[in-house]
Amino acid sequence: MRDRESGYGSTGDREGCPVEYTLDVIGGKWKGVLLYHMIDGTKRFNEFKRICPSISQRMLTLQLRELEEDGIVHREVFHQVPPKVEYSLTEFGQTLTPIILLMKEWGSKFQQNSECSIES
Amino acid sequence: MRDRESGYGSTGDREGCPVEYTLDVIGGKWKGVLLYHMIDGTKRFNEFKRICPSISQRMLTLQLRELEEDGIVHREVFHQVPPKVEYSLTEFGQTLTPIILLMKEWGSKFQQNSECSIES
DNA sequence: TGGTATAGTATCAATTTGTATACTAAGGAG
DNA sequence: CTCCTTAGTATACAAATTGATACTATACCA
């Protein structure tokens, strides 16, 4: 598990914490998107690169590793040449799908430029 | 509305986008928490400071302003002395409550140290 | 005249996050 | 012998986010 230094004192001021905890797990810039793509099955490293080309290799690695550390994602290495690594949701990770899907619905519903949006 | 330069090309690789859009709106380090506390009614600036003392005054201002810019939160200034400013969810902001509540549920369920979570 | 309260700003420093580029390993193809 | 592939690391750097501290305005209260 990753470090979670919440910095809370012992004063019991943690009412907002569950939400904060959840956002800590899925709130990374790319995590929700990666999770979303794993809902419909296992994905390989380069598949992610193809699906979201705007994420750099380094960030992809880092975000996937954090998800792995949090027990959300299972990483399976196939010792082949060329190498093959598959990423999938763990059982624990699956418990997040309702949230992700709800976020997807909300996003589709309210995103203005739902089709093009590429400017100038 | 805030800038949203997604940096996507014109290749239509935006399947993950709704999730990304949603996270862009509520994914700020403190936004989910602030939203969560506004679900049960209007909050004043100092109430937020009391509820989550680990957020600095500056960040509180910034995050609330972003939520305001995104049309999620309504900010009402009362010209009194000492000043009073009330923050509440807009109608649009209310559409986010299912997500926030789901995140709260998930968080409460899986957070290890749940010693002092929600009162309710 | 000074202190209290609220809701902020302003400024700078530190931390976190992200990007770009080059590099590795290992086996097979040419 | 060199190039191709995949799934990364290593390094250097830039940008964005966050934090710490001090400061403002205004009216009331003593």
Short mmCIF file of C-alpha atoms (C1' of nucleotides) in Angstrom, two decimals:
data_model
loop_
_atom_site.label_atom_id
_atom_site.label_comp_id
_atom_site.label_asym_id
_atom_site.label_seq_id
_atom_site.Cartn_x
_atom_site.Cartn_y
_atom_site.Cartn_z
CA MET A 1 0.00 0.00 0.00
CA ARG A 2 1.10 3.48 -0.69
CA ASP A 3 1.75 5.97 2.04
CA ARG A 4 -1.30 7.80 3.18
CA GLU A 5 -0.18 10.55 5.46
CA SER A 6 -3.42 12.28 5.98
CA GLY A 7 -1.98 14.66 8.51
CA TYR A 8 -4.99 14.43 10.72
CA GLY A 9 -4.59 15.13 14.35
CA SER A 10 -6.22 13.05 17.00
CA THR A 11 -9.13 15.41 17.22
CA GLY A 12 -11.51 13.24 15.28
CA ASP A 13 -11.97 15.71 12.48
CA ARG A 14 -12.35 13.07 9.83
CA GLU A 15 -15.92 13.16 8.67
CA GLY A 16 -14.88 13.85 5.07
CA CYS A 17 -12.31 11.14 5.09
CA PRO A 18 -14.04 8.29 3.27
CA VAL A 19 -14.47 10.49 0.23
CA GLU A 20 -10.91 11.68 0.56
CA TYR A 21 -9.70 8.11 0.81
CA THR A 22 -11.58 7.12 -2.32
CA LEU A 23 -10.25 10.08 -4.24
CA ASP A 24 -6.80 9.22 -3.07
CA VAL A 25 -7.16 5.82 -4.72
CA ILE A 26 -8.87 6.78 -7.96
CA GLY A 27 -8.18 10.50 -8.15
CA GLY A 28 -4.82 10.36 -9.87
CA LYS A 29 -4.87 12.18 -13.15
CA TRP A 30 -5.13 9.02 -15.20
CA LYS A 31 -6.31 6.36 -12.81
CA GLY A 32 -10.00 6.69 -13.45
CA VAL A 33 -9.43 6.40 -17.15
CA LEU A 34 -7.20 3.36 -16.81
CA LEU A 35 -9.69 1.74 -14.46
CA TYR A 36 -12.46 2.51 -16.87
CA HIS A 37 -10.69 0.75 -19.70
CA MET A 38 -9.99 -2.29 -17.58
CA ILE A 39 -13.68 -2.73 -16.79
CA ASP A 40 -14.21 -4.44 -20.11
CA GLY A 41 -11.31 -6.76 -19.66
CA THR A 42 -7.58 -7.22 -19.45
CA LYS A 43 -5.36 -4.66 -21.12
CA ARG A 44 -1.74 -4.70 -22.15
CA PHE A 45 0.71 -1.89 -21.59
CA ASN A 46 0.76 -0.83 -25.21
CA GLU A 47 -3.00 -1.00 -25.47
CA PHE A 48 -3.19 1.73 -22.88
CA LYS A 49 -0.65 3.71 -24.85
CA ARG A 50 -2.85 3.38 -27.91
CA ILE A 51 -6.09 4.14 -26.10
CA CYS A 52 -4.80 7.25 -24.40
CA PRO A 53 -1.81 8.53 -26.31
CA SER A 54 -1.69 11.69 -24.22
CA ILE A 55 -0.32 9.80 -21.25
CA SER A 56 3.41 9.34 -21.27
CA GLN A 57 5.09 5.99 -20.80
CA ARG A 58 6.47 7.04 -17.46
CA MET A 59 3.14 8.22 -16.10
CA LEU A 60 1.45 5.11 -17.38
CA THR A 61 3.93 2.99 -15.48
CA LEU A 62 3.65 5.08 -12.34
CA GLN A 63 -0.12 5.16 -12.25
CA LEU A 64 -0.42 1.44 -12.94
CA ARG A 65 2.10 0.71 -10.20
CA GLU A 66 0.18 2.79 -7.71
CA LEU A 67 -3.03 1.01 -8.60
CA GLU A 68 -1.18 -2.25 -8.17
CA GLU A 69 0.18 -1.17 -4.77
CA ASP A 70 -3.33 -0.30 -3.71
CA GLY A 71 -4.51 -3.75 -4.68
CA ILE A 72 -6.82 -2.42 -7.36
CA VAL A 73 -5.01 -3.83 -10.34
CA HIS A 74 -3.38 -7.16 -11.00
CA ARG A 75 -0.24 -7.18 -13.09
CA GLU A 76 0.69 -10.40 -14.81
CA VAL A 77 4.00 -10.76 -16.56
CA PHE A 78 4.39 -13.31 -19.33
CA HIS A 79 8.00 -14.27 -19.78
CA GLN A 80 8.07 -14.20 -23.51
CA VAL A 81 9.95 -12.38 -26.13
CA PRO A 82 8.83 -9.77 -26.85
CA PRO A 83 7.56 -9.35 -23.30
CA LYS A 84 3.88 -9.23 -22.51
CA VAL A 85 2.28 -7.79 -19.41
CA GLU A 86 -1.41 -7.86 -18.73
CA TYR A 87 -3.28 -5.58 -16.42
CA SER A 88 -6.67 -6.40 -14.97
CA LEU A 89 -8.90 -5.38 -12.10
CA THR A 90 -8.57 -7.42 -8.95
CA GLU A 91 -11.69 -8.46 -7.11
CA PHE A 92 -11.12 -5.48 -4.89
CA GLY A 93 -10.70 -3.30 -7.93
CA GLN A 94 -14.02 -4.50 -9.26
CA THR A 95 -15.75 -2.94 -6.28
CA LEU A 96 -14.88 0.39 -7.83
CA THR A 97 -16.71 -0.18 -11.09
CA PRO A 98 -20.03 1.30 -9.95
CA ILE A 99 -18.24 4.54 -9.14
CA ILE A 100 -16.33 4.60 -12.40
CA LEU A 101 -19.44 3.86 -14.43
CA LEU A 102 -21.38 6.54 -12.61
CA MET A 103 -18.58 8.98 -13.35
CA LYS A 104 -18.64 7.94 -16.96
CA GLU A 105 -22.38 8.53 -17.14
CA TRP A 106 -22.13 11.90 -15.50
CA GLY A 107 -19.28 12.86 -17.80
CA SER A 108 -21.11 11.80 -20.95
CA LYS A 109 -24.20 13.64 -19.86
CA PHE A 110 -22.63 16.95 -19.02
CA GLN A 111 -19.56 17.23 -21.12
CA GLN A 112 -20.32 19.97 -23.60
CA ASN A 113 -18.02 19.16 -26.46
CA SER A 114 -18.89 15.51 -26.56
CA GLU A 115 -17.61 14.87 -30.03
CA CYS A 116 -14.98 17.16 -31.37
CA SER A 117 -13.79 20.00 -29.18
CA ILE A 118 -10.49 20.17 -30.92
CA GLU A 119 -9.75 23.77 -31.16
CA SER A 120 -7.77 25.77 -33.65
CA MET B 1 -15.58 27.54 -16.86
CA ARG B 2 -12.04 26.60 -16.31
CA ASP B 3 -9.69 25.77 -19.13
CA ARG B 4 -9.83 22.21 -20.24
CA GLU B 5 -7.09 21.64 -22.72
CA SER B 6 -7.28 17.96 -23.13
CA GLY B 7 -4.59 17.78 -25.74
CA TYR B 8 -6.32 15.08 -27.71
CA GLY B 9 -5.53 14.71 -31.32
CA SER B 10 -8.18 14.35 -33.94
CA THR B 11 -7.99 10.60 -33.97
CA GLY B 12 -11.12 10.08 -31.93
CA ASP B 13 -9.29 8.41 -29.09
CA ARG B 14 -11.59 9.74 -26.44
CA GLU B 15 -13.51 6.81 -25.11
CA GLY B 16 -12.14 7.40 -21.63
CA CYS B 17 -12.93 11.02 -21.76
CA PRO B 18 -16.20 11.19 -19.82
CA VAL B 19 -14.45 9.70 -16.83
CA GLU B 20 -11.56 12.05 -17.30
CA TYR B 21 -13.92 14.99 -17.53
CA THR B 22 -15.66 14.01 -14.33
CA LEU B 23 -12.39 13.57 -12.50
CA ASP B 24 -11.30 16.93 -13.77
CA VAL B 25 -14.31 18.47 -12.06
CA ILE B 26 -14.31 16.58 -8.78
CA GLY B 27 -10.82 15.12 -8.68
CA GLY B 28 -9.03 18.03 -7.09
CA LYS B 29 -7.36 17.07 -3.86
CA TRP B 30 -10.10 18.55 -1.72
CA LYS B 31 -13.06 19.01 -4.01
CA GLY B 32 -14.75 15.74 -3.27
CA VAL B 33 -14.53 16.43 0.42
CA LEU B 34 -15.90 19.95 0.10
CA LEU B 35 -18.71 18.72 -2.12
CA TYR B 36 -19.46 15.99 0.37
CA HIS B 37 -19.86 18.47 3.19
CA MET B 38 -22.12 20.67 1.13
CA ILE B 39 -24.53 17.81 0.48
CA ASP B 40 -26.13 18.33 3.85
CA GLY B 41 -26.51 22.03 3.39
CA THR B 42 -24.86 25.40 3.09
CA LYS B 43 -21.44 25.86 4.62
CA ARG B 44 -19.46 28.93 5.54
CA PHE B 45 -15.80 29.43 4.82
CA ASN B 46 -14.72 28.93 8.41
CA GLU B 47 -16.91 25.89 8.77
CA PHE B 48 -14.84 24.21 6.11
CA LYS B 49 -11.70 25.26 7.94
CA ARG B 50 -13.03 23.65 11.08
CA ILE B 51 -14.24 20.49 9.36
CA CYS B 52 -11.01 19.86 7.52
CA PRO B 53 -8.21 21.71 9.27
CA SER B 54 -5.58 20.09 7.11
CA ILE B 55 -6.59 22.19 4.14
CA SER B 56 -4.93 25.56 4.05
CA GLN B 57 -6.87 28.76 3.68
CA ARG B 58 -5.40 29.34 0.28
CA MET B 59 -6.29 25.91 -1.03
CA LEU B 60 -9.77 26.20 0.39
CA THR B 61 -10.28 29.44 -1.52
CA LEU B 62 -8.80 28.05 -4.72
CA GLN B 63 -10.77 24.83 -4.72
CA LEU B 64 -14.03 26.59 -3.91
CA ARG B 65 -13.40 29.09 -6.68
CA GLU B 66 -12.80 26.34 -9.19
CA LEU B 67 -15.99 24.61 -8.16
CA GLU B 68 -17.74 27.95 -8.56
CA GLU B 69 -16.24 28.45 -12.01
CA ASP B 70 -17.44 25.03 -13.00
CA GLY B 71 -20.95 25.91 -11.90
CA ILE B 72 -20.96 23.29 -9.18
CA VAL B 73 -21.05 25.59 -6.21
CA HIS B 74 -22.91 28.80 -5.49
CA ARG B 75 -21.13 31.46 -3.49
CA GLU B 76 -23.21 34.02 -1.67
CA VAL B 77 -21.61 36.99 -0.01
CA PHE B 78 -23.38 38.75 2.83
CA HIS B 79 -22.11 42.27 3.21
CA GLN B 80 -21.82 42.33 6.95
CA VAL B 81 -19.12 42.89 9.43
CA PRO B 82 -17.60 40.51 10.12
CA PRO B 83 -18.15 39.22 6.59
CA LYS B 84 -20.11 36.10 5.88
CA VAL B 85 -19.94 33.95 2.79
CA GLU B 86 -22.07 30.90 2.23
CA TYR B 87 -21.28 28.07 -0.13
CA SER B 88 -23.88 25.66 -1.44
CA LEU B 89 -24.36 23.21 -4.28
CA THR B 90 -26.03 24.54 -7.38
CA GLU B 91 -28.67 22.46 -9.11
CA PHE B 92 -25.95 21.28 -11.42
CA GLY B 93 -23.75 20.49 -8.46
CA GLN B 94 -26.50 18.36 -7.00
CA THR B 95 -26.24 16.02 -9.97
CA LEU B 96 -22.90 14.97 -8.53
CA THR B 97 -24.26 13.80 -5.20
CA PRO B 98 -24.83 10.17 -6.27
CA ILE B 99 -21.17 9.92 -7.21
CA ILE B 100 -19.97 11.56 -4.02
CA LEU B 101 -22.18 9.38 -1.86
CA LEU B 102 -21.02 6.27 -3.67
CA MET B 103 -17.44 7.34 -3.09
CA LYS B 104 -18.24 7.91 0.57
CA GLU B 105 -19.73 4.46 0.85
CA TRP B 106 -16.81 2.83 -0.86
CA GLY B 107 -14.39 4.76 1.32
CA SER B 108 -16.17 3.87 4.55
CA LYS B 109 -16.31 0.25 3.56
CA PHE B 110 -12.69 -0.22 2.67
CA GLN B 111 -10.75 2.30 4.66
CA GLN B 112 -8.78 0.45 7.28
CA ASN B 113 -8.72 2.93 10.12
CA SER B 114 -12.40 3.74 10.25
CA GLU B 115 -12.20 4.53 13.95
CA CYS B 116 -13.85 7.90 13.61
CA SER B 117 -15.79 8.20 10.43
CA ILE B 118 -19.20 9.63 9.83
CA GLU B 119 -21.40 10.55 12.69
CA SER B 120 -24.81 10.42 10.99
"C1'" DT C 1 -6.20 52.99 20.99
"C1'" DG C 2 -5.94 48.19 20.61
"C1'" DG C 3 -8.08 43.64 20.16
"C1'" DT C 4 -11.60 40.52 18.05
"C1'" DA C 5 -13.85 38.26 14.19
"C1'" DT C 6 -14.49 36.74 9.10
"C1'" DA C 7 -13.03 35.95 4.63
"C1'" DG C 8 -10.10 36.40 2.25
"C1'" DT C 9 -4.90 38.18 -0.74
"C1'" DA C 10 -0.01 38.28 -1.68
"C1'" DT C 11 4.26 36.36 -1.86
"C1'" DC C 12 7.51 32.99 -1.94
"C1'" DA C 13 9.18 28.21 -1.13
"C1'" DA C 14 8.59 23.36 -1.40
"C1'" DT C 15 6.51 19.44 -3.20
"C1'" DT C 16 4.29 16.83 -6.61
"C1'" DT C 17 3.37 15.76 -11.11
"C1'" DG C 18 4.36 15.50 -15.84
"C1'" DT C 19 7.45 15.50 -20.18
"C1'" DA C 20 11.26 14.33 -23.19
"C1'" DT C 21 14.77 11.63 -24.35
"C1'" DA C 22 17.80 8.02 -24.18
"C1'" DC C 23 18.65 3.52 -22.69
"C1'" DT C 24 18.00 -1.73 -21.35
"C1'" DA C 25 16.88 -6.85 -22.08
"C1'" DA C 26 16.02 -10.90 -24.98
"C1'" DG C 27 14.94 -13.61 -28.91
"C1'" DG C 28 13.94 -13.76 -33.83
"C1'" DA C 29 14.31 -11.95 -38.64
"C1'" DG C 30 17.12 -10.53 -42.28
"C1'" DC D 1 25.81 -8.22 -36.78
"C1'" DT D 2 22.18 -5.15 -36.66
"C1'" DC D 3 17.32 -4.10 -36.37
"C1'" DC D 4 12.70 -5.14 -34.65
"C1'" DT D 5 9.46 -5.81 -30.84
"C1'" DT D 6 7.55 -5.01 -25.83
"C1'" DA D 7 7.68 -3.22 -21.43
"C1'" DG D 8 9.70 -0.94 -19.20
"C1'" DT D 9 14.12 2.35 -16.34
"C1'" DA D 10 17.11 6.34 -15.78
"C1'" DT D 11 17.94 10.89 -16.05
"C1'" DA D 12 17.13 15.63 -16.57
"C1'" DC D 13 14.15 19.06 -16.63
"C1'" DA D 14 9.65 21.96 -16.66
"C1'" DA D 15 5.25 22.95 -14.95
"C1'" DA D 16 1.58 22.67 -11.87
"C1'" DT D 17 0.03 22.13 -7.28
"C1'" DT D 18 0.28 22.84 -2.53
"C1'" DG D 19 1.96 24.94 1.81
"C1'" DA D 20 3.57 28.63 5.16
"C1'" DT D 21 3.42 32.99 6.51
"C1'" DA D 22 2.17 37.54 6.64
"C1'" DC D 23 -1.04 40.89 5.44
"C1'" DT D 24 -5.76 43.39 4.28
"C1'" DA D 25 -10.58 45.38 5.28
"C1'" DT D 26 -14.41 46.51 8.33
"C1'" DA D 27 -17.21 47.26 12.38
"C1'" DC D 28 -17.81 46.43 17.09
"C1'" DC D 29 -16.19 46.11 21.96
"C1'" DA D 30 -13.61 47.76 25.98
#
